[in-house]
Amino acid sequence: MSRILVIAEHDGRHLQQSTARCLNCARQIDAAGADVVVFAAADSPVPAEAAQLAGVKRVLLVAQTTGGSLAAVLAPQIVALAAGYDCILAPSTTFGRDLMPRVAALLGAGQVSDIMAVVGPRSFKRPIYAGNAIITVEVPEGQAVIGTVRSASFKPVESGAGAPVETISVSAEIPAHTRFIELQSGSSDRPDLQSARLVLSGGRGLGSAENFNKLFALADRMGAAVGASRAAVDAGFVPNEMQVGQTGKIIAPDFYLAFGISGAIQHITGIKDAGTIVAINKDAEAPIFEVADIGLVGDLFATIEEIRKQLG
Amino acid sequence: MHKIIVCLKRVVDYNVRIRVKPDGSGVITEGLKMSINPFDEIALEEALRIRERGGATEIIAVSIGPEDCQQQLRTALAMGADRAILVQTTAELEPLGAARTVLKIVEREQPELVLMGKQAIDDDCSQTGQMLAALWGRPQATFASKVEIREQAARVTREVDAGLEVIEVDLPAVITTDLRLNEPRYVKLPDIMKAKKKPIETLALESLGADTSPRLRTLKHEAPTPRGKGILVKDVAALMAALRDRGLSA
Ligand SMILES: Cc1cc2nc3c(=O)[nH]c(=O)nc-3n(C[C@H](O)[C@H](O)[C@H](O)COP(=O)(O)OP(=O)(O)OC[C@H]3O[C@@H](n4cnc5c(N)ncnc54)[C@H](O)[C@@H]3O)c2cc1C
Ligand SMILES: Cc1cc2nc3c(=O)[nH]c(=O)nc-3n(C[C@H](O)[C@H](O)[C@H](O)COP(=O)(O)OP(=O)(O)OC[C@H]3O[C@@H](n4cnc5c(N)ncnc54)[C@H](O)[C@@H]3O)c2cc1C
């Protein structure tokens, strides 16, 4: 039996879906489930939301007086809780990737990054070389498992359960050397890129920020989220949070439609787990056609136009 | 600010497609083109720009690995680092071991800033910088896309899933770089010549006394499961039909 602690990821008001995916991984390690710890304001609605997830034994709320989710602030608090657990997991999002190595180092433990499959309670698969190889790693007995969980590899657990919420306090020295200033985020009404079923994605082939509006319009018509290649972000067509790939977001929508993306390995690694990959590219030799389930050789603008027409 | 340490890892070049050994014992790296981890090149470029703006006086490039890492350190010296340290080992360090090793160098050199990549493109762990910051008891600013050095602090813009997060960290600190922080300069021939005179100090890993024993066991390597062969459609009508076949309702 493993005693597992999952670190909740949230924005102060809502739990991120990555937490429900992380719980799925936890349940594969131990069917009995896990405790979830929420670091948030005392009156935050997040613990109640977390309590509904299947596989949650109890929710621990550790009240915070400062905003943000600084690793330097959270890590010592997690270390203070660590003695009660054999396994501590967080999502492999920028939140978990920033936080967990700090926790692992303070515990003198190794970390398993980007868990993509649970082989046994102490052994896991993870990708290396941008997903060109998969390794199975084992955490030896006697050492805590510290891991980050690749969201795209695990479906979120169901909601509807009712675990107890306990407010606890931990004794940890919180450093003042790191201060949160602000979060600049382009708010959008579109579905979230990391949990959407359908994603339309644009590359350098889109040519400009203006042209991306055509993709946005089609996405809104189809209820899709919008992603982009690094080249499109570097060129300033769209903001960084839309980047998909090795160094952007790793996503697993049911459908991924790539417009004007060549299919560099660093991009493909971000969509490998997508259900159906569609490539629209004017160059029949583009490498993306090697991984696409459905390919259409042609001009992307004419294709966008025609899809809109056919949708009526 | 006086000193900046930049960590450089020697990795298989990002343009090379690696293959897994048939017996699953590792990946084939023999004879492949090796380069500085691209994120580390960006870290070095940032250090050079900080120095050019008068924000630092000395840049030290550090690499842990086999003797061949000298090639990458020479490139770093040609780009503009003042001196280099090679911590020589043929052992394959885990991030915790790498962080403990860098900490030894940090304790000796007392830098105000350590710049490193947000991840190495071979193992993709994205751990070493955060671990170093934890062991050093100093702040970390990961995934940086903008760095402003002030008196005793740095203001760093971080690329996070929700957008851009701005934080302020007191110095000394560890900053890890994202791709959009800058575009590294090209090395010019005269710089390569000049770099030949710059010193590379070689230290045996064992001489530093860091605990680099592995914490994890790698059981096997395998190639990823390939996706099935796809189909080509001739027009949008066929595309939409194929999508509906697979259950897309839009
Ligand atoms: C360390 C590292 C990390 C990286 N991480 C990422 C990452 O996370 N994500 C990522 O995406 N990239 C990443 N990259 C970059 C990656 O290598 C590629 O450079 C990038 O993905 C290319 O983007 P693109 O396909 O949009 O552009 P290009 O390769 O320029 O392709 C544009 C495509 O559009 C097609 N096209 C042009 N016009 C039209 C038209 N009118 N109709 C139809 N097709 C058209 C062209 O035929 C071409 O295939 C990384 C690189 C490095 C070195
Ligand atoms: C040839 C080879 C094969 C390996 N095979 C395996 C394997 O099969 N399985 C396995 O689990 N591990 C393997 N390793 C170990 C692997 O290198 C470690 O995990 C690594 O030292 C740290 O992980 P990372 O590079 O992903 O670190 P990250 O945390 O992603 O690196 C972040 C940053 O830390 C700095 N950094 C990291 N390492 C060094 C270094 N050596 N010198 C200077 N700066 C550094 C760089 O600035 C880098 O950008 C292998 C190592 C080598 C050299």
XYZ file of C-alpha atoms and ligand atoms in Angstrom:
668
model
C 0.000 0.000 0.000
C 1.219 3.457 -0.820
C 0.361 6.608 1.038
C 0.079 9.158 -1.745
C -0.118 12.941 -1.620
C -1.247 14.879 -4.697
C -0.467 18.594 -4.875
C -3.506 20.427 -6.240
C -2.979 22.894 -9.059
C -5.448 25.783 -9.105
C -5.771 29.467 -9.903
C -7.288 30.485 -6.559
C -10.858 30.000 -7.761
C -10.817 26.744 -9.692
C -8.999 23.483 -9.610
C -7.116 22.776 -12.859
C -8.085 19.607 -14.661
C -4.443 18.513 -14.419
C -5.162 17.617 -10.776
C -7.917 15.158 -11.757
C -5.519 13.586 -14.268
C -2.826 13.350 -11.617
C -5.314 11.541 -9.352
C -5.906 8.967 -12.071
C -2.175 8.220 -12.013
C -2.278 8.043 -8.200
C -5.114 5.507 -8.345
C -3.074 3.342 -10.689
C -0.274 3.340 -8.122
C -2.712 2.500 -5.332
C -6.398 1.880 -6.006
C -7.253 3.267 -2.566
C -6.463 6.745 -3.869
C -4.664 9.711 -2.380
C -4.811 12.720 -0.121
C -4.923 16.024 -1.964
C -3.287 19.101 -0.477
C -4.529 22.544 -1.479
C -2.401 25.591 -0.738
C -4.882 28.457 -0.971
C -6.618 31.247 0.944
C -8.627 30.044 3.974
C -11.934 30.802 2.230
C -10.976 29.328 -1.156
C -13.630 27.244 -2.952
C -10.926 24.944 -4.342
C -10.831 22.368 -1.495
C -14.569 21.684 -1.882
C -14.051 21.152 -5.598
C -11.135 18.790 -4.966
C -13.192 16.818 -2.422
C -15.561 15.741 -5.203
C -12.942 13.947 -7.265
C -12.995 10.172 -7.292
C -10.068 8.599 -5.477
C -9.608 11.405 -2.955
C -9.289 10.117 0.619
C -9.227 13.558 2.199
C -8.448 17.097 1.221
C -5.939 19.013 3.286
C -6.204 22.782 3.146
C -3.064 24.642 4.165
C -4.124 28.281 4.380
C -1.851 30.774 2.630
C -1.578 34.475 3.244
C 0.129 35.343 -0.033
C -1.105 34.821 -3.576
C 0.598 33.021 -6.421
C 2.133 29.589 -6.317
C 5.827 30.207 -5.773
C 7.944 27.068 -5.537
C 10.173 28.660 -2.914
C 7.126 29.248 -0.708
C 5.336 25.925 -1.288
C 8.305 23.536 -1.263
C 9.161 23.831 2.460
C 5.484 23.337 3.349
C 5.306 20.159 1.273
C 8.521 18.924 2.849
C 6.889 19.435 6.261
C 4.074 17.097 5.178
C 6.303 14.583 3.403
C 7.028 12.312 6.351
C 3.495 10.914 6.187
C 3.748 9.800 2.558
C 5.535 7.291 0.327
C 4.684 9.101 -2.858
C 4.166 12.771 -3.732
C 2.793 13.715 -7.141
C 2.041 16.927 -8.989
C 1.016 17.568 -12.589
C 3.833 18.002 -15.080
C 2.594 21.474 -15.975
C 4.749 24.555 -15.503
C 3.387 24.613 -11.916
C 4.561 21.093 -11.051
C 7.739 21.269 -13.101
C 8.815 24.376 -11.207
C 7.835 23.049 -7.780
C 8.622 19.346 -7.502
C 12.393 19.329 -8.144
C 12.704 21.837 -5.292
C 10.781 19.457 -3.052
C 12.803 16.443 -4.213
C 16.135 18.170 -3.604
C 15.116 19.235 -0.093
C 14.210 15.597 0.603
C 17.429 14.333 -1.009
C 15.341 12.281 -3.410
C 15.426 11.722 -7.140
C 12.439 12.810 -9.188
C 10.639 10.960 -11.944
C 9.607 13.667 -14.427
C 6.687 13.307 -16.843
C 5.260 9.960 -15.758
C 3.375 8.624 -18.782
C 2.495 5.154 -17.474
C 2.480 3.313 -14.160
C 4.293 -0.014 -14.486
C 4.238 -0.835 -10.764
C 3.981 1.120 -7.500
C 7.642 2.094 -7.859
C 8.263 1.906 -11.584
C 7.131 4.258 -14.277
C 7.549 5.049 -17.952
C 8.733 8.471 -19.002
C 9.767 10.006 -22.329
C 13.287 11.219 -23.094
C 14.758 12.848 -26.218
C 11.514 14.663 -26.998
C 9.647 11.366 -26.874
C 11.968 9.551 -29.271
C 12.691 7.015 -26.566
C 10.735 5.826 -23.548
C 12.501 4.673 -20.401
C 11.197 2.625 -17.510
C 12.617 3.919 -14.228
C 12.342 2.415 -10.800
C 12.497 4.198 -7.475
C 14.328 1.886 -5.060
C 12.575 0.722 -1.852
C 13.041 3.021 1.078
C 12.972 6.182 -1.002
C 9.878 8.321 -1.486
C 8.510 8.498 -5.019
C 8.540 12.120 -6.134
C 7.009 12.539 -9.544
C 5.351 14.806 -12.037
C 2.514 13.379 -14.098
C 2.172 13.983 -17.817
C -1.419 15.184 -18.148
C -1.833 13.968 -21.724
C -1.257 10.369 -20.627
C -4.025 10.140 -18.015
C -7.743 10.834 -18.316
C -9.254 12.924 -15.517
C -11.028 10.978 -12.742
C -14.781 11.439 -12.388
C -16.303 14.018 -10.102
C -19.182 13.385 -7.675
C -17.555 11.846 -4.612
C -17.427 13.628 -1.250
C -14.186 13.404 0.681
C -13.719 15.280 3.966
C -11.832 18.597 3.980
C -9.474 19.264 6.870
C -7.753 22.565 7.513
C -4.262 21.915 8.792
C -1.249 24.032 9.604
C 2.332 23.097 8.934
C 5.444 24.488 10.527
C 7.852 25.564 7.848
C 10.103 28.526 7.368
C 8.798 30.545 4.440
C 11.523 32.517 2.659
C 10.953 36.157 1.697
C 13.547 36.124 -1.090
C 11.027 35.425 -3.854
C 8.062 37.691 -4.588
C 5.128 37.275 -6.933
C 4.528 40.461 -8.931
C 1.832 39.686 -11.497
C 0.366 37.235 -13.956
C -0.291 38.495 -17.470
C -2.674 36.173 -19.169
C -4.585 36.693 -22.362
C -8.060 35.823 -21.159
C -10.115 34.056 -23.769
C -13.572 32.511 -23.930
C -12.267 29.636 -26.023
C -11.919 26.150 -24.565
C -8.738 25.508 -22.637
C -5.970 24.153 -24.851
C -4.980 21.462 -22.364
C -8.417 19.945 -21.883
C -10.201 20.641 -25.202
C -11.489 17.709 -27.298
C -10.833 19.561 -30.538
C -7.797 21.737 -31.224
C -7.028 23.749 -34.352
C -3.399 24.698 -34.523
C -1.513 27.107 -36.761
C 2.118 27.308 -37.823
C 4.398 29.657 -39.679
C 2.264 28.927 -42.747
C -0.434 31.216 -41.300
C 1.872 34.111 -42.149
C 0.617 36.794 -39.756
C -1.309 37.603 -36.593
C -4.106 38.881 -38.801
C -4.374 35.595 -40.653
C -4.636 33.767 -37.336
C -8.018 35.488 -36.930
C -9.305 33.244 -39.701
C -8.291 30.223 -37.636
C -9.836 31.737 -34.496
C -13.103 32.318 -36.351
C -13.199 28.712 -37.538
C -12.326 27.487 -34.029
C -15.190 29.490 -32.536
C -17.566 28.033 -35.115
C -16.396 24.511 -34.203
C -16.072 25.022 -30.438
C -12.344 24.315 -30.645
C -9.307 25.497 -28.722
C -6.436 27.048 -30.691
C -2.764 26.088 -30.501
C 0.362 27.078 -32.417
C 3.850 25.983 -33.368
C 6.905 27.620 -31.900
C 7.613 29.347 -35.205
C 4.193 31.032 -35.044
C 4.807 32.160 -31.466
C 8.367 33.326 -32.177
C 7.080 35.344 -35.127
C 4.698 37.107 -32.757
C 1.502 35.840 -34.416
C 0.131 34.542 -31.088
C 1.130 34.544 -27.374
C 3.433 31.937 -25.802
C 0.735 30.106 -23.865
C -0.539 28.734 -27.175
C 2.671 26.884 -28.028
C 2.359 23.145 -28.403
C 5.403 20.864 -28.234
C 8.452 19.719 -26.320
C 8.897 23.128 -24.774
C 5.265 24.193 -24.928
C 2.153 22.297 -23.955
C 1.801 18.548 -24.297
C -1.798 17.874 -25.230
C -4.023 14.917 -26.089
C -7.235 16.148 -27.704
C -9.487 13.729 -29.571
C -8.854 15.735 -32.743
C -5.848 17.893 -33.636
C -5.976 19.815 -36.918
C -2.614 21.303 -37.905
C -2.677 24.114 -40.466
C 0.641 25.115 -42.036
C 2.791 23.224 -39.539
C 5.726 21.262 -40.984
C 5.851 18.633 -38.238
C 9.239 19.101 -36.533
C 9.915 16.425 -33.918
C 9.745 19.056 -31.158
C 6.208 19.904 -32.249
C 5.042 16.324 -32.772
C 6.117 15.352 -29.273
C 3.380 17.652 -27.981
C 0.569 15.870 -29.854
C 1.625 12.226 -29.956
C -1.271 11.151 -27.775
C -3.933 12.967 -29.772
C -6.757 10.722 -31.011
C -6.768 11.836 -34.634
C -4.102 14.084 -36.132
C -5.044 15.970 -39.290
C -2.416 17.740 -41.383
C -3.229 20.487 -43.857
C -0.088 21.546 -45.683
C 0.699 22.647 -49.222
C 3.953 20.689 -49.246
C 3.255 16.990 -49.831
C 6.753 16.204 -48.500
C 6.187 17.890 -45.112
C 7.138 15.484 -42.287
C 3.808 16.046 -40.558
C 2.199 13.736 -43.118
C 4.236 10.872 -41.632
C 2.377 11.114 -38.331
C -0.994 12.400 -39.543
C -3.988 10.058 -39.534
C -5.620 12.189 -42.192
C -3.661 14.396 -44.565
C -4.828 17.019 -47.029
C -2.272 18.498 -49.392
C -3.405 21.997 -50.233
C -3.551 25.666 -49.363
C -4.554 26.193 -45.756
C -6.480 29.403 -46.378
C -8.636 27.833 -49.073
C -9.166 24.861 -46.745
C -10.276 27.040 -43.825
C -12.659 28.851 -46.163
C -14.088 25.605 -47.517
C -14.542 24.014 -44.065
C -16.486 27.093 -42.959
C -18.660 26.841 -46.043
C -19.362 23.165 -45.525
C -20.248 23.709 -41.873
C -22.856 26.200 -43.093
C 27.265 42.091 -9.899
C 30.523 40.284 -10.017
C 30.192 36.725 -11.226
C 27.755 34.675 -13.269
C 28.003 30.904 -13.588
C 26.462 29.353 -16.689
C 25.889 25.589 -16.811
C 26.328 23.892 -20.162
C 25.379 20.339 -20.901
C 26.770 18.470 -23.869
C 23.861 16.775 -25.630
C 23.048 15.105 -28.928
C 22.303 17.926 -31.383
C 18.611 18.740 -31.616
C 18.560 18.038 -35.354
C 19.642 14.451 -34.855
C 17.024 11.795 -34.475
C 18.208 9.250 -31.915
C 17.456 5.543 -31.906
C 17.067 3.070 -29.101
C 19.598 0.208 -28.907
C 18.046 -3.085 -30.004
C 18.675 -4.630 -26.575
C 16.910 -1.763 -24.798
C 19.978 -0.860 -22.739
C 20.121 2.742 -23.865
C 20.044 5.041 -26.854
C 22.701 5.032 -29.556
C 24.802 8.159 -29.089
C 28.097 6.979 -30.581
C 29.224 9.027 -33.556
C 26.320 11.493 -33.348
C 26.774 15.224 -33.628
C 27.001 16.726 -30.152
C 26.200 20.319 -29.209
C 25.596 22.610 -26.291
C 22.058 22.045 -25.016
C 20.139 24.825 -26.875
C 18.665 26.220 -23.657
C 22.150 26.510 -22.183
C 23.364 28.459 -25.198
C 20.530 30.889 -24.456
C 21.635 31.018 -20.809
C 25.158 31.900 -21.902
C 23.904 34.547 -24.339
C 21.885 36.142 -21.533
C 24.943 36.206 -19.287
C 26.950 37.879 -22.071
C 24.250 40.523 -22.526
C 24.133 41.210 -18.789
C 27.907 41.695 -18.847
C 27.706 43.939 -21.910
C 25.205 46.155 -20.084
C 27.700 46.441 -17.226
C 25.783 44.072 -14.988
C 28.594 41.567 -14.453
C 32.345 41.344 -14.696
C 33.038 37.651 -15.071
C 31.277 34.715 -16.700
C 32.264 31.159 -15.850
C 31.025 28.266 -17.998
C 30.655 24.965 -16.172
C 30.046 21.539 -17.629
C 29.882 18.128 -16.035
C 30.712 15.168 -18.229
C 33.428 13.392 -20.185
C 36.585 15.008 -21.526
C 34.821 15.714 -24.825
C 32.789 18.422 -23.091
C 35.847 20.604 -23.710
C 34.531 21.146 -27.240
C 31.358 22.704 -25.915
C 33.286 24.713 -23.330
C 35.574 26.016 -26.117
C 32.490 27.148 -27.978
C 31.305 28.895 -24.825
C 34.666 30.638 -24.462
C 34.489 31.681 -28.110
C 31.033 33.117 -27.527
C 32.512 35.208 -24.741
C 32.723 33.344 -21.431
C 35.854 34.365 -19.499
C 36.858 30.958 -18.234
C 35.527 27.447 -17.991
C 35.405 24.592 -15.532
C 35.018 20.986 -16.619
C 33.978 18.610 -13.885
C 35.165 15.452 -15.499
C 33.345 12.160 -15.172
C 32.160 9.327 -17.331
C 29.366 8.608 -14.877
C 25.843 9.495 -15.906
C 24.635 11.884 -13.264
C 21.020 12.284 -12.310
C 19.770 15.856 -11.861
C 20.249 15.713 -8.072
C 23.862 14.643 -8.564
C 24.392 17.359 -11.175
C 22.865 19.959 -8.825
C 25.037 18.846 -5.899
C 28.094 19.045 -8.120
C 27.264 22.537 -9.369
C 26.634 23.552 -5.746
C 30.267 22.695 -4.939
C 31.409 25.029 -7.705
C 28.960 27.689 -6.536
C 30.325 27.489 -2.987
C 33.837 27.952 -4.313
C 33.097 30.744 -6.766
C 30.344 32.617 -4.873
C 28.475 33.896 -7.953
C 25.544 36.295 -7.683
C 23.724 34.485 -10.460
C 23.589 30.988 -11.923
C 22.023 30.751 -15.363
C 21.065 27.407 -16.807
C 18.682 25.821 -19.267
C 15.125 25.039 -18.228
C 15.670 21.508 -19.493
C 18.273 19.416 -21.222
C 16.900 18.172 -24.525
C 18.243 14.651 -23.998
C 16.746 13.594 -20.680
C 14.138 16.373 -20.610
C 14.088 16.221 -16.799
C 13.752 19.949 -16.144
C 15.005 19.551 -12.587
C 18.607 20.581 -12.148
C 18.144 24.349 -11.720
C 15.342 24.005 -9.210
C 17.334 21.418 -7.262
C 20.400 23.636 -7.171
C 18.295 26.552 -5.890
C 16.815 24.350 -3.150
C 20.188 22.996 -2.001
C 21.721 26.476 -2.107
C 18.754 27.883 -0.155
C 18.301 30.582 -2.786
C 15.463 31.704 -5.101
C 14.684 30.113 -8.433
C 13.145 31.791 -11.463
C 12.414 29.066 -13.994
C 11.374 29.216 -17.676
C 12.558 32.818 -18.049
C 11.647 34.793 -21.161
C 12.846 38.155 -19.822
C 15.444 39.022 -17.194
C 16.050 42.478 -15.705
C 18.886 42.761 -13.231
C 18.397 45.426 -10.565
C 20.479 46.373 -7.530
C 20.159 43.298 -5.325
C 17.405 41.550 -7.204
C 16.276 40.293 -10.584
C 12.850 40.768 -12.102
C 12.045 37.764 -14.248
C 9.179 37.108 -16.646
C 8.365 33.405 -16.724
C 6.579 31.453 -19.445
C 3.875 29.538 -17.587
C 0.851 27.621 -18.849
C -1.488 30.500 -18.025
C 0.614 33.150 -19.784
C 3.474 35.233 -18.434
C 4.238 35.407 -14.724
C 6.456 38.146 -13.344
C 8.372 37.481 -10.148
C 11.159 39.233 -8.297
C 14.005 37.301 -6.715
C 16.769 38.505 -4.431
C 20.300 37.755 -5.582
C 22.066 35.411 -5.527
C 19.591 33.297 -7.456
C 19.209 30.577 -10.059
C 17.497 31.469 -13.330
C 16.564 28.848 -15.932
C 15.991 29.927 -19.503
C 13.187 29.419 -21.983
C 13.657 29.622 -25.740
C 12.337 33.112 -26.288
C 14.701 34.824 -23.856
C 17.121 35.713 -26.645
C 18.760 34.487 -29.809
C 22.336 33.332 -29.229
C 25.074 34.995 -31.275
C 27.137 33.192 -33.874
C 30.754 32.568 -33.058
C 33.217 34.340 -35.338
C 36.555 32.883 -36.372
C 38.739 35.445 -34.527
C 36.790 34.661 -31.364
C 37.551 30.981 -31.776
C 41.247 31.842 -32.046
C 41.092 34.082 -28.977
C 39.229 31.414 -27.025
C 42.160 29.045 -27.398
C 44.050 31.188 -24.890
C 41.285 31.188 -22.312
C 41.630 28.705 -19.466
C 39.632 25.527 -18.962
C 40.136 24.137 -15.496
C 39.524 20.410 -15.202
C 38.422 18.917 -11.895
C 37.788 15.262 -11.240
C 34.224 14.757 -10.071
C 35.442 12.680 -7.120
C 37.659 15.537 -5.926
C 34.629 17.705 -5.174
C 33.148 15.350 -2.626
C 29.559 15.710 -3.801
C 27.203 12.769 -3.304
C 26.269 11.857 -6.847
C 25.048 8.333 -6.206
C 22.022 7.547 -8.337
C 18.582 7.692 -6.756
C 16.737 5.970 -9.585
C 17.268 2.805 -11.590
C 16.659 2.758 -15.318
C 15.224 -0.652 -16.168
C 14.935 -0.350 -19.920
C 14.726 1.844 -22.991
C 12.217 1.331 -25.752
C 11.148 3.071 -28.919
C 7.799 4.846 -28.716
C 4.825 3.008 -30.193
C 4.453 4.282 -33.730
C 1.124 5.699 -34.817
C -0.746 3.734 -37.473
C -0.399 4.644 -41.123
C -2.617 7.554 -42.097
C -4.670 8.307 -45.194
C -4.543 11.172 -47.667
C -7.815 12.810 -48.661
C -8.255 14.767 -51.881
C -10.545 17.575 -50.769
C -12.342 19.187 -47.851
C -15.532 17.186 -48.400
C -13.563 13.950 -48.014
C -11.767 15.405 -44.986
C -15.025 16.279 -43.256
C -16.450 12.836 -44.035
C -13.361 11.143 -42.576
C -13.618 13.294 -39.442
C -17.304 12.473 -38.992
C -16.468 8.774 -39.434
C -14.137 9.097 -36.478
C -16.803 10.723 -34.358
C -16.265 14.475 -34.760
C -19.563 16.287 -34.503
C -19.106 19.876 -35.581
C 15.134 22.920 -28.269
C 14.001 23.177 -29.213
C 12.704 23.116 -28.728
C 11.620 23.343 -29.587
N 10.355 23.274 -29.079
C 9.294 23.430 -29.916
C 7.949 23.323 -29.437
O 7.688 23.132 -28.246
N 6.942 23.471 -30.335
C 7.160 23.699 -31.665
O 6.172 23.809 -32.420
N 8.402 23.837 -32.126
C 9.474 23.706 -31.293
N 10.736 23.876 -31.784
C 10.895 24.366 -33.172
C 10.745 23.312 -34.230
O 12.004 22.693 -34.432
C 10.286 23.953 -35.571
O 11.190 24.954 -35.927
C 8.885 24.555 -35.519
O 7.974 23.626 -34.976
C 8.451 24.922 -36.929
O 7.197 25.540 -36.905
P 6.248 25.481 -38.167
O 5.940 24.070 -38.514
O 5.094 26.388 -37.887
O 7.117 26.213 -39.276
P 7.813 25.658 -40.583
O 8.688 24.518 -40.297
O 8.371 26.832 -41.262
O 6.600 25.066 -41.421
C 5.616 25.847 -42.026
C 4.795 24.903 -42.879
O 3.680 25.611 -43.422
C 3.449 25.148 -44.727
N 2.722 26.213 -45.427
C 3.140 27.472 -45.689
N 2.170 28.168 -46.297
C 1.110 27.345 -46.438
C -0.177 27.484 -46.995
N -0.600 28.629 -47.524
N -1.007 26.425 -46.995
C -0.600 25.226 -46.445
N 0.620 25.055 -45.901
C 1.458 26.096 -45.884
C 4.813 24.854 -45.293
O 4.729 23.904 -46.343
C 5.551 24.318 -44.063
O 5.477 22.903 -44.000
C 11.836 23.655 -30.944
C 13.146 23.721 -31.423
C 14.223 23.495 -30.573
C 15.599 23.583 -31.107
C 25.302 9.605 -22.405
C 24.344 9.701 -21.258
C 23.345 8.739 -21.150
C 22.444 8.802 -20.114
N 21.495 7.859 -20.052
C 20.599 7.910 -19.089
C 19.588 6.958 -19.044
O 19.558 6.049 -19.849
N 18.661 7.049 -18.082
C 18.683 8.047 -17.170
O 17.789 8.116 -16.336
N 19.637 8.966 -17.168
C 20.602 8.916 -18.107
N 21.584 9.834 -18.108
C 21.631 10.784 -16.983
C 21.158 12.148 -17.338
O 22.160 12.785 -17.998
C 20.804 12.954 -16.116
O 19.468 12.783 -15.901
C 21.239 14.413 -16.295
O 22.511 14.616 -15.769
C 20.323 15.452 -15.700
O 19.097 15.425 -16.352
P 18.784 16.489 -17.466
O 19.979 16.661 -18.281
O 17.513 16.102 -18.106
O 18.617 17.754 -16.556
P 17.722 18.992 -16.653
O 17.278 19.187 -15.262
O 16.712 18.881 -17.746
O 18.814 20.067 -17.054
C 18.586 21.431 -16.838
C 19.872 22.190 -16.937
O 20.805 21.722 -15.977
C 22.140 21.923 -16.441
N 22.830 20.639 -16.496
C 22.291 19.388 -16.407
N 23.268 18.464 -16.509
C 24.427 19.126 -16.679
C 25.766 18.730 -16.880
N 26.124 17.450 -16.937
N 26.722 19.695 -17.020
C 26.394 21.015 -16.960
N 25.127 21.458 -16.797
C 24.164 20.522 -16.660
C 22.015 22.518 -17.804
O 22.094 23.919 -17.704
C 20.614 22.091 -18.240
O 20.042 22.925 -19.224
C 22.514 9.821 -19.132
C 23.518 10.759 -19.242
C 24.428 10.714 -20.281
C 25.510 11.759 -20.365
